[in-house]
Coordinates of C-alpha atoms in Angstrom, one line a residue:
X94 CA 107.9 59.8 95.1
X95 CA 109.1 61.4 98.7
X96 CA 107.1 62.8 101.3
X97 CA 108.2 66.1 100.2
X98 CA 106.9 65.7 96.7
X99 CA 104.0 64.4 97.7
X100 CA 103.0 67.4 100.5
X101 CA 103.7 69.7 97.3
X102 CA 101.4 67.6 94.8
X103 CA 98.7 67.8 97.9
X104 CA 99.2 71.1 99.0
X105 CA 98.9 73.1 95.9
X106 CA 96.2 70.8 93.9
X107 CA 94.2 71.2 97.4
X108 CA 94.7 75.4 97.0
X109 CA 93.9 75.3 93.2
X110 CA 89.9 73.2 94.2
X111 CA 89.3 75.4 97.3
X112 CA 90.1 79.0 95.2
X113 CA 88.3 77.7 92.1
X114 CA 85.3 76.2 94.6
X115 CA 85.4 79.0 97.8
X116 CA 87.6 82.0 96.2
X117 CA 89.8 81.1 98.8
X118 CA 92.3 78.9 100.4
X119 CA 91.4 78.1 103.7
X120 CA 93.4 78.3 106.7
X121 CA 92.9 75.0 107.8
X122 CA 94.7 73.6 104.0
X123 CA 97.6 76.1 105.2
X124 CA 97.7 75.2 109.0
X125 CA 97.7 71.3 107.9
X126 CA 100.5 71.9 105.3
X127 CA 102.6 73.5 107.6
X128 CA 102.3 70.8 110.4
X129 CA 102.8 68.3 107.8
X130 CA 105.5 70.5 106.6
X131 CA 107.5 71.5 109.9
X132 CA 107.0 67.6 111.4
X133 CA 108.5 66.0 107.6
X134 CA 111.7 68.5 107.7
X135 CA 112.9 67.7 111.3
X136 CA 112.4 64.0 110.7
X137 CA 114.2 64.2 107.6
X138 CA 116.7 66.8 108.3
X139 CA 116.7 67.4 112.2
X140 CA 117.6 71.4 113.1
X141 CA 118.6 71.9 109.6
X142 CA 115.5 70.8 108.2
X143 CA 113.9 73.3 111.1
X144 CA 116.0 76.3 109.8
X145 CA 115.1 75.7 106.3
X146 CA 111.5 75.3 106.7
X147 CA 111.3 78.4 108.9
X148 CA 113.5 80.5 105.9
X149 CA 111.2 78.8 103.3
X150 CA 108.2 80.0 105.2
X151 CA 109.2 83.6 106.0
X152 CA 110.7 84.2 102.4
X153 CA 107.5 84.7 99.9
X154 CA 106.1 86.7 102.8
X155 CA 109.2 88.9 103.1
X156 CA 109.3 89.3 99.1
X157 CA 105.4 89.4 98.5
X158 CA 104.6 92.1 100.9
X159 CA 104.6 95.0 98.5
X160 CA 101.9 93.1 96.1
X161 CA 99.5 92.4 99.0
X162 CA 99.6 95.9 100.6
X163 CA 98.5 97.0 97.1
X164 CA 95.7 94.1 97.5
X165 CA 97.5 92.7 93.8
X166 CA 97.4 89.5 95.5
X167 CA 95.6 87.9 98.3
X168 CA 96.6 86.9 101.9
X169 CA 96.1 83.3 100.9
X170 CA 98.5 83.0 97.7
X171 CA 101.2 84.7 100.4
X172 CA 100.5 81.8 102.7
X173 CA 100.3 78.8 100.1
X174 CA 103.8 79.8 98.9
X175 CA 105.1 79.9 102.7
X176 CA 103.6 76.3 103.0
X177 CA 105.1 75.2 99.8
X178 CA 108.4 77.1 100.9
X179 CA 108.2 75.3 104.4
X180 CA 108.4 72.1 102.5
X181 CA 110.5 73.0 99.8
X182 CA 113.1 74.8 101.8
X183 CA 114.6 78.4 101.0
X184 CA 116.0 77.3 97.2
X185 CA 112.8 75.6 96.5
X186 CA 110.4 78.7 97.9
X187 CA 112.0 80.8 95.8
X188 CA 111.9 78.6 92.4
X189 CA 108.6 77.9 92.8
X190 CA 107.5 81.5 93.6
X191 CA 109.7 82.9 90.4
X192 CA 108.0 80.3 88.4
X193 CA 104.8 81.1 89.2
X194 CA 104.6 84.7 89.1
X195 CA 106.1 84.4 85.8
X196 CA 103.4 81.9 84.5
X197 CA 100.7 84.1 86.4
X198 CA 101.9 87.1 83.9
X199 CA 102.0 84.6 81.0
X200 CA 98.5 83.3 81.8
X201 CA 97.3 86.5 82.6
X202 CA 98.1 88.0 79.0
X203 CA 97.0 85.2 77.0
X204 CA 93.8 85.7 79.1
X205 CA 93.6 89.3 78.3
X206 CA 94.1 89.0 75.0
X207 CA 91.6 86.1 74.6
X208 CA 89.0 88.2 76.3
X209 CA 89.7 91.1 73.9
X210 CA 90.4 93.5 77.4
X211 CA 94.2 93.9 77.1
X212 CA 94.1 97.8 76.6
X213 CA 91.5 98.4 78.9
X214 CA 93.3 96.3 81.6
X215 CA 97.1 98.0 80.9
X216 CA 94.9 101.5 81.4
X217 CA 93.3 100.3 84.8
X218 CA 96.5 99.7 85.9
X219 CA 98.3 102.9 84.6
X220 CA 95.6 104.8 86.2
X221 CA 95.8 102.6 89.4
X222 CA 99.4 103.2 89.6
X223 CA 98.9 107.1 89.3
X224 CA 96.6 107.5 91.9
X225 CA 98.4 105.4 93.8
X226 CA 101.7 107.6 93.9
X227 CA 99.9 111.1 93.7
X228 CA 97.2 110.4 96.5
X229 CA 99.9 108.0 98.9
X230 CA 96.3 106.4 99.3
X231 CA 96.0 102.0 99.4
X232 CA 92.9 100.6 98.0
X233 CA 92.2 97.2 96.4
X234 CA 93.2 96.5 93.3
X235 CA 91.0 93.4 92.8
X236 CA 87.8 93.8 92.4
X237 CA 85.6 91.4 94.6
X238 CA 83.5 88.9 93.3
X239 CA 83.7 86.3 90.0
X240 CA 84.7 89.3 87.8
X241 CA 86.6 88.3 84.3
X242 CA 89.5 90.3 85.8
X243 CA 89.8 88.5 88.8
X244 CA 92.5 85.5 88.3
X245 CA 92.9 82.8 90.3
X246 CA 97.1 82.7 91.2
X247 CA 96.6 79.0 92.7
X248 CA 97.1 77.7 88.9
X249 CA 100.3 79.3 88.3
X250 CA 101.4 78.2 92.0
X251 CA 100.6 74.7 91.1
X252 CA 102.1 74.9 87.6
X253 CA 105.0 76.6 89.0
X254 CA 105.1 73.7 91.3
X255 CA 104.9 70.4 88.8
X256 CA 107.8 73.0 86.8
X257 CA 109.8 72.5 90.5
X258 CA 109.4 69.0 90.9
X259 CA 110.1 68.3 87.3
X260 CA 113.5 70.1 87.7
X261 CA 112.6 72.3 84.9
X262 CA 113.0 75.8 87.2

């Protein structure tokens, strides 16, 4: 196993405790991840490793903007992907993030459906979305708190992940 590997395995297992444990991932996980992250490219790579950590980085930020000014997804799933887009370069950011946002819906439905909430979820969001465009207005779309709605995106991330290192996305 590389380094590389193993700062993914690390990072995103590490995210997946602290969000299930804390509701959040800590800053100090994604400050540590990107030292590790920045210092094992340029030994590896040397100012190309630099450039491709810094595109990884500012990539799921760039592209996951929208979601978080809706508060669809927190400041800390942004910042895990950047780390894991540090390490993984530019390609590897955006595998990983396609990947998981795709396993977060599939996750999410089966969840919905399993709860019995689907219709009442899809109406939330219709009605969300409505307000959202007549009023111009930005408030949270999570709810706060251990609600059944609330999901935590660190599992798809790390699934999305092991998919990435597997060579399966």
């Amino acid at each position: 196993m590389t380094v590389r590997c193993g700062l993914l395995i690390a990072v995103s297992l590490s995210a997946v405790l602290m969000d299930f444990l804390m509701e959040q991932v800590k800053n100090e996980l994604i400050l540590t991840g990107l030292a590790a992250a920045i210092v094992c490219r340029l030994l590896e790579e040397g100012v190309y490793g630099g450039i491709s950590f810094g595109a990884g980085v500012v990539v799921p930020v760039l592209l996951l903007f929208p979601l978080f000014y809706f508060r669809m997804i927190g400041a800390g799933d942004i910042k895990l992907l950047s780390v894991l887009g540090g390490i993984s370069g530019i390609r590897g950011s955006l595998k990983i993030m396609g990947s998981s946002l795709a396993l977060g819906a599939v996750l999410s439905l089966a969840f919905l459906i399993s709860c019995g909430n689907l219709r009442e979820r899809i109406s939330y969001f219709i009605s969300y979305t409505k307000d959202a465009v007549r009023t111009g207005e930005r408030k949270p779309y999570l709810k706060k708190g251990k609600n059944p709605e609330n999901f935590h995106f660190t599992v798809p991330v790390f699934l999305g992940t092991m998919l990435y290192l597997g060579g399966i996305v």
